[in-house]
Tab-separated table of C-alpha atoms and ligand atoms in Angstrom:
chain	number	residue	atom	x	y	z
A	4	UNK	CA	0.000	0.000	0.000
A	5	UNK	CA	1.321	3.274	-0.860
A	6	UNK	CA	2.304	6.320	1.594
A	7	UNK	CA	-0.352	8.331	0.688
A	8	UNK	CA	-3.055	5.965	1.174
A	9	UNK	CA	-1.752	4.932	4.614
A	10	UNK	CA	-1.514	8.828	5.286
A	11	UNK	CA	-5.546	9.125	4.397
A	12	UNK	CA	-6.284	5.887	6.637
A	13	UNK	CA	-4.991	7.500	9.415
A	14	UNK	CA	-6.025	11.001	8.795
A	15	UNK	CA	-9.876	8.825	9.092
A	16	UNK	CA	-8.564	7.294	12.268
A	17	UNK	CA	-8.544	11.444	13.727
A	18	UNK	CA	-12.128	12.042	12.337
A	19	UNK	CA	-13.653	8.740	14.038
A	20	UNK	CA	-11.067	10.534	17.086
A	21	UNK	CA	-12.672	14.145	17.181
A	22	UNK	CA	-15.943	12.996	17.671
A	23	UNK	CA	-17.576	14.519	14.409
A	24	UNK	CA	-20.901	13.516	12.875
A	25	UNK	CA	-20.536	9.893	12.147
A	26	UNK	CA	-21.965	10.642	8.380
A	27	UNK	CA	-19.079	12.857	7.985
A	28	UNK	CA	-17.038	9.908	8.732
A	29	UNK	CA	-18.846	7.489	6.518
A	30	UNK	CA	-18.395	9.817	3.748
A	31	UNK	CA	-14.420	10.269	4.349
A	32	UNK	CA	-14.194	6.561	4.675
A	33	UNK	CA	-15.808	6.088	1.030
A	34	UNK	CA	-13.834	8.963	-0.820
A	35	UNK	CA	-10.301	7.375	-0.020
A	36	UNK	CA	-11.973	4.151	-1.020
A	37	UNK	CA	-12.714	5.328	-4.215
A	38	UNK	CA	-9.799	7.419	-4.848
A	39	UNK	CA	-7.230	4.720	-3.540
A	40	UNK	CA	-8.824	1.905	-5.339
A	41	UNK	CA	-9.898	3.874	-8.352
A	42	UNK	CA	-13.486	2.326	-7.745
A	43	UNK	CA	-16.106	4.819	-9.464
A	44	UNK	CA	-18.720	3.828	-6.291
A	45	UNK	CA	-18.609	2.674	-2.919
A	46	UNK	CA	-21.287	1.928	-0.560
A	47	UNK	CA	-21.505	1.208	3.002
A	48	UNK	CA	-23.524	-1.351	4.455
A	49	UNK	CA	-24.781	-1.625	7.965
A	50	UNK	CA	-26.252	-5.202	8.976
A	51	UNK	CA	-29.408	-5.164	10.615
A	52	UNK	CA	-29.269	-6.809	14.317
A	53	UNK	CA	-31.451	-9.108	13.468
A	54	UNK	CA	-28.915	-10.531	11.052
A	55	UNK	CA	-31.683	-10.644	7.812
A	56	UNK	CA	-30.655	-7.819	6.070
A	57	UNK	CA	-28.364	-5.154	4.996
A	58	UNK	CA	-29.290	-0.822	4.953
A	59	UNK	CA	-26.976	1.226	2.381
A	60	UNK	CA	-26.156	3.779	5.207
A	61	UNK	CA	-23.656	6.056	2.869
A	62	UNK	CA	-22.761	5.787	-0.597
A	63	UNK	CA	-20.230	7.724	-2.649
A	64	UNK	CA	-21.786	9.055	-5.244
A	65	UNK	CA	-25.114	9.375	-3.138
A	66	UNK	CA	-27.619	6.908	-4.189
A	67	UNK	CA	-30.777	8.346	-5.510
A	68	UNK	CA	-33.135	10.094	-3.130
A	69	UNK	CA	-35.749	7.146	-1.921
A	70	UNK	CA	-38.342	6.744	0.411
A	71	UNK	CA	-35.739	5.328	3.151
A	72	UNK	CA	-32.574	3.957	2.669
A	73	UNK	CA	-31.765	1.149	0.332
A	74	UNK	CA	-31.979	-2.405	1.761
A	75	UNK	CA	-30.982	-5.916	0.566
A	76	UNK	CA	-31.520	-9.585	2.234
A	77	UNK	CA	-28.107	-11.445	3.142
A	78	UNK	CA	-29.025	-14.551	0.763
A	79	UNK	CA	-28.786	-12.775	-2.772
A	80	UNK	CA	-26.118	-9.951	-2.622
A	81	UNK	CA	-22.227	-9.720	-2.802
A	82	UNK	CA	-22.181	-7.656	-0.175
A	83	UNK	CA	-24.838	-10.236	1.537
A	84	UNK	CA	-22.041	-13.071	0.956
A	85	UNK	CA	-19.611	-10.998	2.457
A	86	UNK	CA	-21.274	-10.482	6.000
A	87	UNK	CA	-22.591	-13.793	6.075
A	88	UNK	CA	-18.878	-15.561	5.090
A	89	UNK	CA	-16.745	-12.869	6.893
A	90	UNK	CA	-15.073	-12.847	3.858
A	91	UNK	CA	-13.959	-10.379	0.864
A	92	UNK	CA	-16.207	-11.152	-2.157
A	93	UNK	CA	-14.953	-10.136	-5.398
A	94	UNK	CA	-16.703	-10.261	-8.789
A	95	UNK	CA	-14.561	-9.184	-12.108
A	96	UNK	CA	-16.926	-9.860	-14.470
A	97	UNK	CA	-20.843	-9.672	-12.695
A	98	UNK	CA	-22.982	-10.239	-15.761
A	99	UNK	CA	-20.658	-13.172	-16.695
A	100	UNK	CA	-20.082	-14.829	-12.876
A	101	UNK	CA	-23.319	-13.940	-11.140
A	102	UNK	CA	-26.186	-12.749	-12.853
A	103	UNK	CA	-28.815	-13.328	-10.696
A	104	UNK	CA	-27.148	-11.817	-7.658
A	105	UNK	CA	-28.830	-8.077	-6.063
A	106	UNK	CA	-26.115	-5.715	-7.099
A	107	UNK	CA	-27.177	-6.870	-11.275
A	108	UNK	CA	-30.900	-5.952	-10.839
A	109	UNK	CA	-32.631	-3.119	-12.646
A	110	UNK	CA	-33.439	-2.185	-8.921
A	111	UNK	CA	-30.266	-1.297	-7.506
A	112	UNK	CA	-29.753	2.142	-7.413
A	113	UNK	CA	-26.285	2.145	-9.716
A	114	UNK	CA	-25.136	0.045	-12.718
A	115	UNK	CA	-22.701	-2.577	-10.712
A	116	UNK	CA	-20.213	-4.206	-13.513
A	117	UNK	CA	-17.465	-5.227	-11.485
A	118	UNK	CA	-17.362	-5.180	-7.575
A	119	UNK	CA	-15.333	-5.823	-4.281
A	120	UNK	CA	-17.202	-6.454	-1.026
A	121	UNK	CA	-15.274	-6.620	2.770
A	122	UNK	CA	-16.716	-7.148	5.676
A	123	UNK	CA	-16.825	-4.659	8.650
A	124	UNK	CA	-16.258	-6.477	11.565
A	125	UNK	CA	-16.258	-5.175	15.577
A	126	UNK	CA	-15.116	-7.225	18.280
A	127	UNK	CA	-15.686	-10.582	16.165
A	128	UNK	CA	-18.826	-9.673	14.918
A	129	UNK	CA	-19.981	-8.623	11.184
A	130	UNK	CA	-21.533	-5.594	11.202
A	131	UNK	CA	-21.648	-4.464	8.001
A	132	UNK	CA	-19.793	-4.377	4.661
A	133	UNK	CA	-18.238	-1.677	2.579
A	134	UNK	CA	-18.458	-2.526	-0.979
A	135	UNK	CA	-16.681	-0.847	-3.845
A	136	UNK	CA	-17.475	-0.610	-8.025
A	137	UNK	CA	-16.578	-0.263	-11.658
A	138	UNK	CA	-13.355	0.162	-11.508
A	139	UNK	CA	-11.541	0.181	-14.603
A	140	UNK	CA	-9.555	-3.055	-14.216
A	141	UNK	CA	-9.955	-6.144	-12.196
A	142	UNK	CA	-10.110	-4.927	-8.011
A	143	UNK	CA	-6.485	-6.093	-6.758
A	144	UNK	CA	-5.034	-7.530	-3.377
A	145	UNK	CA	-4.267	-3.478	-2.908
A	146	UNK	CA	-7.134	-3.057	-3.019
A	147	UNK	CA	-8.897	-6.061	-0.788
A	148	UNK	CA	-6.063	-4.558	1.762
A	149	UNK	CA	-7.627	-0.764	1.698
A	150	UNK	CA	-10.680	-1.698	2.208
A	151	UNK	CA	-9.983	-4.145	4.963
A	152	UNK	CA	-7.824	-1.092	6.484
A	153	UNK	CA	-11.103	0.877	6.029
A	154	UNK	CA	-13.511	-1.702	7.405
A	155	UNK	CA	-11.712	-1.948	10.862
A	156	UNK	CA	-12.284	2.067	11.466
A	157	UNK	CA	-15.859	1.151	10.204
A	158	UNK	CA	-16.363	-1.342	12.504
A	159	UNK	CA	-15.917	1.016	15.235
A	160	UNK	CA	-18.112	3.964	13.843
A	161	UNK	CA	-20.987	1.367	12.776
A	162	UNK	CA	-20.415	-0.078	16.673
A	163	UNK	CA	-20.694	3.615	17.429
A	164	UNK	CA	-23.983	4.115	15.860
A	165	UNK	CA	-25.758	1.298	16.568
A	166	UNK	CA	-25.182	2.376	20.590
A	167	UNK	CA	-26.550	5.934	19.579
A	168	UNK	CA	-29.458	4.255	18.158
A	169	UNK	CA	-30.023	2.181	21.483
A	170	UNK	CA	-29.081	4.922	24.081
A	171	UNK	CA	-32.024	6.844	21.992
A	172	UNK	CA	-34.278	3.869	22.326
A	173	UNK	CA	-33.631	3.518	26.016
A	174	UNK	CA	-33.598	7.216	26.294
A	175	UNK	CA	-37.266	7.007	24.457
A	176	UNK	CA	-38.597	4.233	26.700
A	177	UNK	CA	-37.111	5.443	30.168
A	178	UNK	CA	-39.048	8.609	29.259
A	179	UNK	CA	-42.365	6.604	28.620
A	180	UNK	CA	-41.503	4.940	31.767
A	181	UNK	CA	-41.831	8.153	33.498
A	182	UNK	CA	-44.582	9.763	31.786
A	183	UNK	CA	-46.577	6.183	33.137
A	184	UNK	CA	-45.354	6.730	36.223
A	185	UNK	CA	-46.211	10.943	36.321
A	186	UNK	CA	-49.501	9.903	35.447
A	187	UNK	CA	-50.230	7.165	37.621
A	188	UNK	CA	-49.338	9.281	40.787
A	189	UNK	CA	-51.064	12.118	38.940
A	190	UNK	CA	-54.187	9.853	39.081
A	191	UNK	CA	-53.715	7.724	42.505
A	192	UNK	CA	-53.139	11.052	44.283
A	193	UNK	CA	-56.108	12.938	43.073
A	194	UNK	CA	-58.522	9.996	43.427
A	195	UNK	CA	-57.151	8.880	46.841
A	196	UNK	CA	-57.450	12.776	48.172
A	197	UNK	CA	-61.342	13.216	48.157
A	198	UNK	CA	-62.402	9.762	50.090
A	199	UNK	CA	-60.134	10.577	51.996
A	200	UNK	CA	-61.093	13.880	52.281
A	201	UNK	CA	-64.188	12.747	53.448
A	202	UNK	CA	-62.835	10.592	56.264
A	203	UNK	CA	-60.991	12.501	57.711
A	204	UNK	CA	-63.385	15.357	58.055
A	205	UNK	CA	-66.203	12.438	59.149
A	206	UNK	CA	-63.363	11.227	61.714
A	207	UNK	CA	-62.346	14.814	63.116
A	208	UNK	CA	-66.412	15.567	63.536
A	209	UNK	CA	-66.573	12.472	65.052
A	210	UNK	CA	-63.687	12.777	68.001
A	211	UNK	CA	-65.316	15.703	69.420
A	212	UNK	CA	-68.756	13.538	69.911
A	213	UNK	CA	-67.494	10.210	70.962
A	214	UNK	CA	-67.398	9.491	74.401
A	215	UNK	CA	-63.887	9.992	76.306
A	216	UNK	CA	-62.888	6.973	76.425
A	217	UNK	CA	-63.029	6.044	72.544
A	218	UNK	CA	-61.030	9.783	71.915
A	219	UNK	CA	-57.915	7.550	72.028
A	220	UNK	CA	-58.546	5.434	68.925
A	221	UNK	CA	-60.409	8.345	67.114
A	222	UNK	CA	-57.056	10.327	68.001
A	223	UNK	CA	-55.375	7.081	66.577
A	224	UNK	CA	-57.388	7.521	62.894
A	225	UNK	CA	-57.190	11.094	62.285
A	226	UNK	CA	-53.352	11.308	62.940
A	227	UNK	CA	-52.875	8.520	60.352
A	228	UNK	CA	-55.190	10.157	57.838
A	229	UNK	CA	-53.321	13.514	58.341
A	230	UNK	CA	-50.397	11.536	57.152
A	231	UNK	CA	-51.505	10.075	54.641
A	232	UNK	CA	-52.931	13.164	53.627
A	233	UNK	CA	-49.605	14.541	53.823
A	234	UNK	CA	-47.577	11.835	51.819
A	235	UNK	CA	-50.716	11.682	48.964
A	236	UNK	CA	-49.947	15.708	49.007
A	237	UNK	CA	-46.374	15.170	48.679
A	238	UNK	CA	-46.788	12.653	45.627
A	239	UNK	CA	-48.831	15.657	43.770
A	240	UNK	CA	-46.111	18.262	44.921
A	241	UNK	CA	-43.509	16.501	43.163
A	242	UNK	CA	-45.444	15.410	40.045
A	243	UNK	CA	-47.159	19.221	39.414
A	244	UNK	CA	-43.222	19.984	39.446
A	245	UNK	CA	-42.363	17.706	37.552
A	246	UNK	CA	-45.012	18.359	34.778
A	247	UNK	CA	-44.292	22.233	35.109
A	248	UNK	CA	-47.613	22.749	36.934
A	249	UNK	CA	-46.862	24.293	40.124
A	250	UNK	CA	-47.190	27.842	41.131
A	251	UNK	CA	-45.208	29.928	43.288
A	252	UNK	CA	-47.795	31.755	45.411
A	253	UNK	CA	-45.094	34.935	46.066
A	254	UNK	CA	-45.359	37.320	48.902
A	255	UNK	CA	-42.898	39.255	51.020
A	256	UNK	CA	-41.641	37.907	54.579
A	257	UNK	CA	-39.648	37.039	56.843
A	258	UNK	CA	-37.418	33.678	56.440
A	259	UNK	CA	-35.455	34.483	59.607
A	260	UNK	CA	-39.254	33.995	61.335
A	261	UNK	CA	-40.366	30.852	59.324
A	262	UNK	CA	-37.568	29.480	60.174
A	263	UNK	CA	-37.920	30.246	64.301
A	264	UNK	CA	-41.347	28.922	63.934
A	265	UNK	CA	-39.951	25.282	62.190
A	266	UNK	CA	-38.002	24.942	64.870
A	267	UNK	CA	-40.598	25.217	67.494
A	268	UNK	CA	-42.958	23.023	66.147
A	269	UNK	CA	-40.263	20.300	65.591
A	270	UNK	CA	-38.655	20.935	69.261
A	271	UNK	CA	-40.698	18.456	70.944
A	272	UNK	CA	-40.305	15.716	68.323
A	273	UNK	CA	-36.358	16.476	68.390
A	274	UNK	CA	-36.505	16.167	72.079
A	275	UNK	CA	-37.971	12.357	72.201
A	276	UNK	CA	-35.622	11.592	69.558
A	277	UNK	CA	-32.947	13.569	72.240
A	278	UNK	CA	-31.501	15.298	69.547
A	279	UNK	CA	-31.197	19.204	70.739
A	280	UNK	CA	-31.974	21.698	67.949
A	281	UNK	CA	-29.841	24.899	67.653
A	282	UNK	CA	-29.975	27.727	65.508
A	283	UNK	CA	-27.925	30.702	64.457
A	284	UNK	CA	-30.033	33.247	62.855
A	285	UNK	CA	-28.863	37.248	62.137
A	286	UNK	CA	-30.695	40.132	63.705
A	287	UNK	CA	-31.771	40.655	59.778
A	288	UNK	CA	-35.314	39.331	59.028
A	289	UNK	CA	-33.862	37.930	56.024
A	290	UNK	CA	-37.209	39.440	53.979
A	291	UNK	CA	-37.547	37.532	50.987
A	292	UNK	CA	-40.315	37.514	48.588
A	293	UNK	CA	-41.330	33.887	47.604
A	294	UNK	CA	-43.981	31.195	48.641
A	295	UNK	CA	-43.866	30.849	52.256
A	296	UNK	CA	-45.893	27.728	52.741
A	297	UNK	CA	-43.841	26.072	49.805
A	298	UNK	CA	-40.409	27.139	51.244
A	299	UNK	CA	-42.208	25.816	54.792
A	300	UNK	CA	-42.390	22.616	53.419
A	301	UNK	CA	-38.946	22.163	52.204
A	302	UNK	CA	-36.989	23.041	55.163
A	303	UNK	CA	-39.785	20.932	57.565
A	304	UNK	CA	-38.267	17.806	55.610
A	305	UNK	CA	-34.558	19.058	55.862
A	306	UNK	CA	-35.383	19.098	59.669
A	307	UNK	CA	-37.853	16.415	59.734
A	308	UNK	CA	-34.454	14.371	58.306
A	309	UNK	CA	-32.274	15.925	60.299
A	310	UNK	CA	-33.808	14.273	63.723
A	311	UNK	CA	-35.117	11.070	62.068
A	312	UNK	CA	-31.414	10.067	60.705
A	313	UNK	CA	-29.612	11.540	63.683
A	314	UNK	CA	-28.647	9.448	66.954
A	315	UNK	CA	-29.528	9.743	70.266
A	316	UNK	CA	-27.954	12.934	72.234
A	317	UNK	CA	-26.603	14.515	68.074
A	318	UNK	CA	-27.486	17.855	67.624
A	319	UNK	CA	-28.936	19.878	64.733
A	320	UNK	CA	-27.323	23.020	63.423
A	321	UNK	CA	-30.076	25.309	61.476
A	322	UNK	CA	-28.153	29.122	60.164
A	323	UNK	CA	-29.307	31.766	57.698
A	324	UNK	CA	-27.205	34.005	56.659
A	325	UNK	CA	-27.017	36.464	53.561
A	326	UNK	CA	-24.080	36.106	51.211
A	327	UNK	CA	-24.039	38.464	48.081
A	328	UNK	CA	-26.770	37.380	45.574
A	329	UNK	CA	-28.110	34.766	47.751
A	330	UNK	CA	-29.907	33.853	51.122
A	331	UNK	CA	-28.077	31.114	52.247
A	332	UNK	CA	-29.769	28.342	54.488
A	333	UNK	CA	-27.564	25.509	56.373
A	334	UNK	CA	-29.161	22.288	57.905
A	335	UNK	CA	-26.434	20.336	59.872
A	336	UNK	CA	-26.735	17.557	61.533
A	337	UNK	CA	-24.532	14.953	63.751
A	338	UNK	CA	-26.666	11.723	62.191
A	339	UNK	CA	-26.273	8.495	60.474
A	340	UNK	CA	-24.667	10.677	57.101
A	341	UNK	CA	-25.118	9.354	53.597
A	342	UNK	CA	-22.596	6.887	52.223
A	343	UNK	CA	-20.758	8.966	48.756
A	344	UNK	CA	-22.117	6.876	46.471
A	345	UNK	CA	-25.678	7.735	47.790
A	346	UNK	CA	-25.362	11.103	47.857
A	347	UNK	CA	-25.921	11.864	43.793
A	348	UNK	CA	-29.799	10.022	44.597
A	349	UNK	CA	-30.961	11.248	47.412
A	350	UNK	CA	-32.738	14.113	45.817
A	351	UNK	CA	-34.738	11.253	43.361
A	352	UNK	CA	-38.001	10.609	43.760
A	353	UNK	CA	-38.789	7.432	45.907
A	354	UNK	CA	-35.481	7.047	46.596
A	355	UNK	CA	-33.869	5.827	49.994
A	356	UNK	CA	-30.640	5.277	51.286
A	357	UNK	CA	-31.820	2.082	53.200
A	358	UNK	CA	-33.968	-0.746	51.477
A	359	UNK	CA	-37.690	-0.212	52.217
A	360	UNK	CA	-37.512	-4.105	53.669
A	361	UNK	CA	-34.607	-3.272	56.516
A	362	UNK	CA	-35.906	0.239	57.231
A	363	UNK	CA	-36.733	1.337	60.382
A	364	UNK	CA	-37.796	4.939	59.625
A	365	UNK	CA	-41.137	5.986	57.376
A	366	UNK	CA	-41.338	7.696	54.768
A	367	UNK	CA	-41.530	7.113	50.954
A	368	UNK	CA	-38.367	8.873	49.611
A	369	UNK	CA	-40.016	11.794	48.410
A	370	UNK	CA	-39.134	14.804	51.369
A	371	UNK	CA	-35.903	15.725	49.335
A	372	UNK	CA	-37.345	15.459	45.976
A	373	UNK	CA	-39.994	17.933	47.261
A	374	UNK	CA	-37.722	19.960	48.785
A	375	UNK	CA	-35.069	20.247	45.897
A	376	UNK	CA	-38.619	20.971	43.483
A	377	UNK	CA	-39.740	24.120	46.006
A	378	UNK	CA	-36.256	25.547	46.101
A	379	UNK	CA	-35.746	25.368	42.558
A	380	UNK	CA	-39.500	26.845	41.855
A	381	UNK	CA	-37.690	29.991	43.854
A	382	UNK	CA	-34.592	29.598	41.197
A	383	UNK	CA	-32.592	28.452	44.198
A	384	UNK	CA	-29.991	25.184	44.519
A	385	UNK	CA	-29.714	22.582	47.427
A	386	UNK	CA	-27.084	19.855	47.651
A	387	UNK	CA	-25.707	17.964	50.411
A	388	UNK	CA	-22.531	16.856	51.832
A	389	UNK	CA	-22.006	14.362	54.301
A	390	UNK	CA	-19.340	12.532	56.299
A	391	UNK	CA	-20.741	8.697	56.951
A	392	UNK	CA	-21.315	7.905	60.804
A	393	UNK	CA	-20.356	11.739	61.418
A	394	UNK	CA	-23.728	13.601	59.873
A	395	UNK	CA	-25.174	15.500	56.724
A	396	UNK	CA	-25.372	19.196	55.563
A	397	UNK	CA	-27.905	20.092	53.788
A	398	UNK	CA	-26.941	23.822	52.220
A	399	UNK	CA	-30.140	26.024	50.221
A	400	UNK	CA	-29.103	29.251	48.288
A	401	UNK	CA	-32.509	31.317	47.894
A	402	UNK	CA	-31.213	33.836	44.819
A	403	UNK	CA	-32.240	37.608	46.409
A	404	UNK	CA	-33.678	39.181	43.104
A	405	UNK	CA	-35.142	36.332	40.560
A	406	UNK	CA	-38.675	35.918	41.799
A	407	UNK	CA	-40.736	37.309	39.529
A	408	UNK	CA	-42.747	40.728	40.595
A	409	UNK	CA	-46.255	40.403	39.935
A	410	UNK	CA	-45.638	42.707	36.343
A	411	UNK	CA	-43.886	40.210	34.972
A	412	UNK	CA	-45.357	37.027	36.187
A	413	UNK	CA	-45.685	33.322	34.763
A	414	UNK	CA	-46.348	32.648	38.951
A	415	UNK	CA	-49.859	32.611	40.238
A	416	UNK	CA	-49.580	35.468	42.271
A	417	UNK	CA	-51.711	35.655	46.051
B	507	LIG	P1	-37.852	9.886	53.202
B	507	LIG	O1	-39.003	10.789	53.445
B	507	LIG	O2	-38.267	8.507	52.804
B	507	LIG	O3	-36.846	9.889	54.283
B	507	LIG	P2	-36.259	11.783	51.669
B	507	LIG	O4	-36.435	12.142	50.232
B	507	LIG	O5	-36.516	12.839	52.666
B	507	LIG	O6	-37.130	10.460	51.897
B	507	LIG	O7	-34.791	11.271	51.880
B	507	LIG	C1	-34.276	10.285	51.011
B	507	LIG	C2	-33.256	9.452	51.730
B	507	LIG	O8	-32.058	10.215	51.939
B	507	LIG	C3	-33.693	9.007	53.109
B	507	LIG	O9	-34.445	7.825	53.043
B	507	LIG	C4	-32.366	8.788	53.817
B	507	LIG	O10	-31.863	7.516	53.503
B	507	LIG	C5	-31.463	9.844	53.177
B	507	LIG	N1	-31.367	11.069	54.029
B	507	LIG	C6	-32.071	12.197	53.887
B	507	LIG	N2	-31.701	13.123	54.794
B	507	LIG	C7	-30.743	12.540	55.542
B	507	LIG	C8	-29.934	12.975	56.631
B	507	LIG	N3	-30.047	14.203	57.176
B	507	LIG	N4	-29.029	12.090	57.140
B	507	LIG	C9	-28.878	10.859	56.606
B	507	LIG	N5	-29.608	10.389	55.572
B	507	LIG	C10	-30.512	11.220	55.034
C-alpha cells in the first residue's frame, strides 16, 4: 500500500477521534476508497441486528433520493455473501459470474459491472460491509487490503452508531416509563385525596362527639389520615413539578421567622428523639419575597431528616445568613450521614438510602425530591454533603432578586 493511502487511513482514524458527525465519517471513509482503489462507487452497508438484512447507510456518489434507505436480504447480494462468510467477495466480471445476484438488478440504485465487497467487523462480529465498483480493471489484493484497512475504522463507527441508536431507544422508553409513572401518581393522588377527604373530616367531627374513652382510637385515625394526607400531598407536589404545573404563590416575609417557627414546632419531636436543635439566625429578618408555605415545606423535611437520621444525644445546626446574591440556608446535623455513592440520589423521587424491607424509619423517599422541586421553583440550589457515621449538611441558596414581581409574572400570584 502506498504512503499516501496509509496517510488518508490514518487522517480517518482522527475524524472517528474528534468525535464529528458519524456521516461525515462514513463519507471520508468512502472517498479514499474510491480514490485509492480507483473504484467509481462505494457503498456502506450496515447489517441489521437481526442478522436478515443489509441498509446502504452512505454511498459515494449518493444513491438516488428514496423513500428510506436502500436495503438488501443477506441470501442474494455480494455484499450479503460478504457479511454472512466474513469474507472479501470479489466479482470481475458480474454479468458473466453472477447474474442473478442483487447488485445486477434493474433495482439497484447504480449500474454494478465489477465489484469488491469486505466485511466490517467489531469485536468478532460482522456488522456491516463496505463494498466498492466499476473500476476500470480487475479490483487487486491493494485493493482487498484498503478496504480491509477501512472496514476496521468502520467497525468502530458502525459499533458507534448502533449504541446511539439504542441509548435513543432507552432514552425514548425510560421517558415513557416516566410519563406512566407521572400519570399514575397524577391519578392515585387525586382519586385517593377526596375519600379521603371525606374521612378525615367524618373522623375529626366524630372525636369531638365520641365518648372519652373512645377519643384515644379516634385520636389514633385522624393522625394517620393527616399523614396520609400529607404523603398523597407530597406525591402531587412533586409530580405538578415535575409536569411544570406548580405555582409559586409569592409574597414578602420574613425567612429568619419561618424558620424560628420550624423549629418550634419540631422541638418536641427532636426532644424524644434527644436530639437538641440549635440555631444561628442574624438580627436581619432575612425578607424575601417567595412562597412561604412552599419554602415551609422544604426546610420541615430538611429538619424532619435531620432528627429522624440523627442518633440519640446529636445535635442539629439550622443558620441563615445572607451572602451576596443569595440567602443562604444551612441544615447540619450529627446523624447516620449518607454513604458517597448515595449522595448523587438522594434528591430522586422514591429514593432511599436504606432498602424499604430493613428500614426502620417511614417515609416514601419523596421529602428531598420535594424539597429540591420548592427551592428550585424559587430559582434556588440545594445539595448535600455528608461525612458517613459523622452527619449531613444540607446547604439552600434562595437567589435575592429572581422571583418574579407580579408585572412580569408566569407565577400565580396571592
Ligand atoms: P424519606 O421521606 O423517605 O426519608 P427523603 O427524600 O426525605 O425520603 O430522603 C431520602 C433518603 O435520603 C432518606 O431515606 C435517607 O436515607 C437519606 N437522608 C435524607 N436526609 C438525611 C440525613 N439528614 N441524614 C442521613 N440520611 C438522610
Amino acid at each position: 500500500m502506498d504512503t499516501q493511502t496509509l496517510a488518508r487511513i490514518l487522517d480517518l482514524n482522527h475524524v472517528l477521534a474528534r468525535n464529528r458527525p458519524l456521516k461525515e465519517f462514513f463519507q471520508a471513509a468512502l472517498a479514499v476508497a474510491c480514490e485509492s482503489t480507483a473504484a467509481a462507487a462505494a457503498i456502506i452497508w450496515a447489517a441489521d441486528e437481526g442478522g436478515r438484512q443489509i441498509v446502504a447507510i452512505e454511498a459515494d456518489p449518493p444513491l438516488p433520493a428514496s423513500d428510506g434507505p436502500f436495503k438488501m436480504p443477506l441470501t442474494n447480494s455480494a455484499a450479503g455473501w460478504a457479511v454472512q462468510y466474513e469474507q472479501p467477495v470479489q466479482l470481475d466480471d458480474i454479468a458473466k459470474e453472477q447474474p442473478s445476484i442483487l447488485e445486477n438488478q434493474p433495482e439497484f440504485p447504480l449500474q454494478a459491472a465489477r465489484l469488491l465487497a469486505v466485511p466490517i467487523r467489531f469485536r468478532g462480529q460482522a456488522l456491516g460491509v463496505i463494498e466498492a465498483f466499476n473500476k476500470e480493471d480487475n479490483f487487486t489484493y491493494e485493493d482487498i487490503a484498503v478496504l480491509e484497512h477501512l472496514a476496521v475504522l468502520l467497525g468502530s463507527g458502525i459499533h458507534d452508531a448502533r449504541q446511539q441508536v439504542h441509548i435513543k431507544r432507552l432514552q425514548k422508553e425510560i421517558k415513557k416509563l416516566d410519563d406512566l409513572k407521572s400519570n399514575f401518581i397524577a391519578i392515585a393522588s387525586h382519586e385517593l385525596r377526596t375519600p379521603l377527604g371525606l374521612i378525615l373530616g367524618h373522623a375529626t367531627f366524630l372525636r369531638e362527639m365520641i365518648p372519652e374513652e373512645f377519643r384515644e382510637q379516634m385520636d389514633v385515625v385522624v393522625r394517620n389520615a393527616e399523614r396520609l394526607k400529607k404523603l398523597i400531598e407530597g406525591m402531587a407536589q412533586v409530580n405538578n413539578y415535575q409536569s411544570g404545573t406548580s405555582r409559586v404563590r409569592a409574597q414578602t416575609f420574613s425567612l429568619r421567622d419561618l424558620i424560628t417557627t420550624l423549629i418550634s414546632d419540631y422541638r418536641q419531636q427532636a426532644e424524644k428523639a434527644q436530639v437538641t436543635i440549635e440555631a444561628s439566625l442574624p438580627d436581619d429578618p432575612l425578607t424575601i419575597h417567595g412562597d412561604e408555605s412552599k419554602l415551609a415545606t422544604a426546610l420541615s423535611n430538611l429538619i424532619q431528616n435531620g432528627i429522624t437520621f440523627n442518633k440519640p444525644g446529636g445535635s442539629l445546626h439550622i443558620s441563615a445568613t445572607r451572602i451576596p446574591g443569595y440567602t443562604q440556608i444551612r441544615v447540619q446535623d450529627t446523624g447516620i450521614g449518607i454513604p458517597p455513592e448515595a449522595l448523587p440520589r438522594i434528591f430522586d423521587r422514591f429514593y432511599q438510602v436504606e432498602s424499604h424491607l430493613t428500614r426502620q424509619h417511614g417515609g416514601i423517599g419523596l421529602g428531598l425530591s420535594i424539597t429540591k422541586a420548592m427551592v428550585e421553583l424559587h430559582g434556588g440550589r440545594i445539595w448535600a454533603d455528608s461525612t458517613p457515621g459523622q452527619g449531613s449538611t444540607f446547604t439552600v441558596l434562595l437567589p435575592l432578586h429572581t422571583i418574579p414581581t407580579p408585572s412580569e409574572n408566569p407565577f400565580e400570584l396571592t
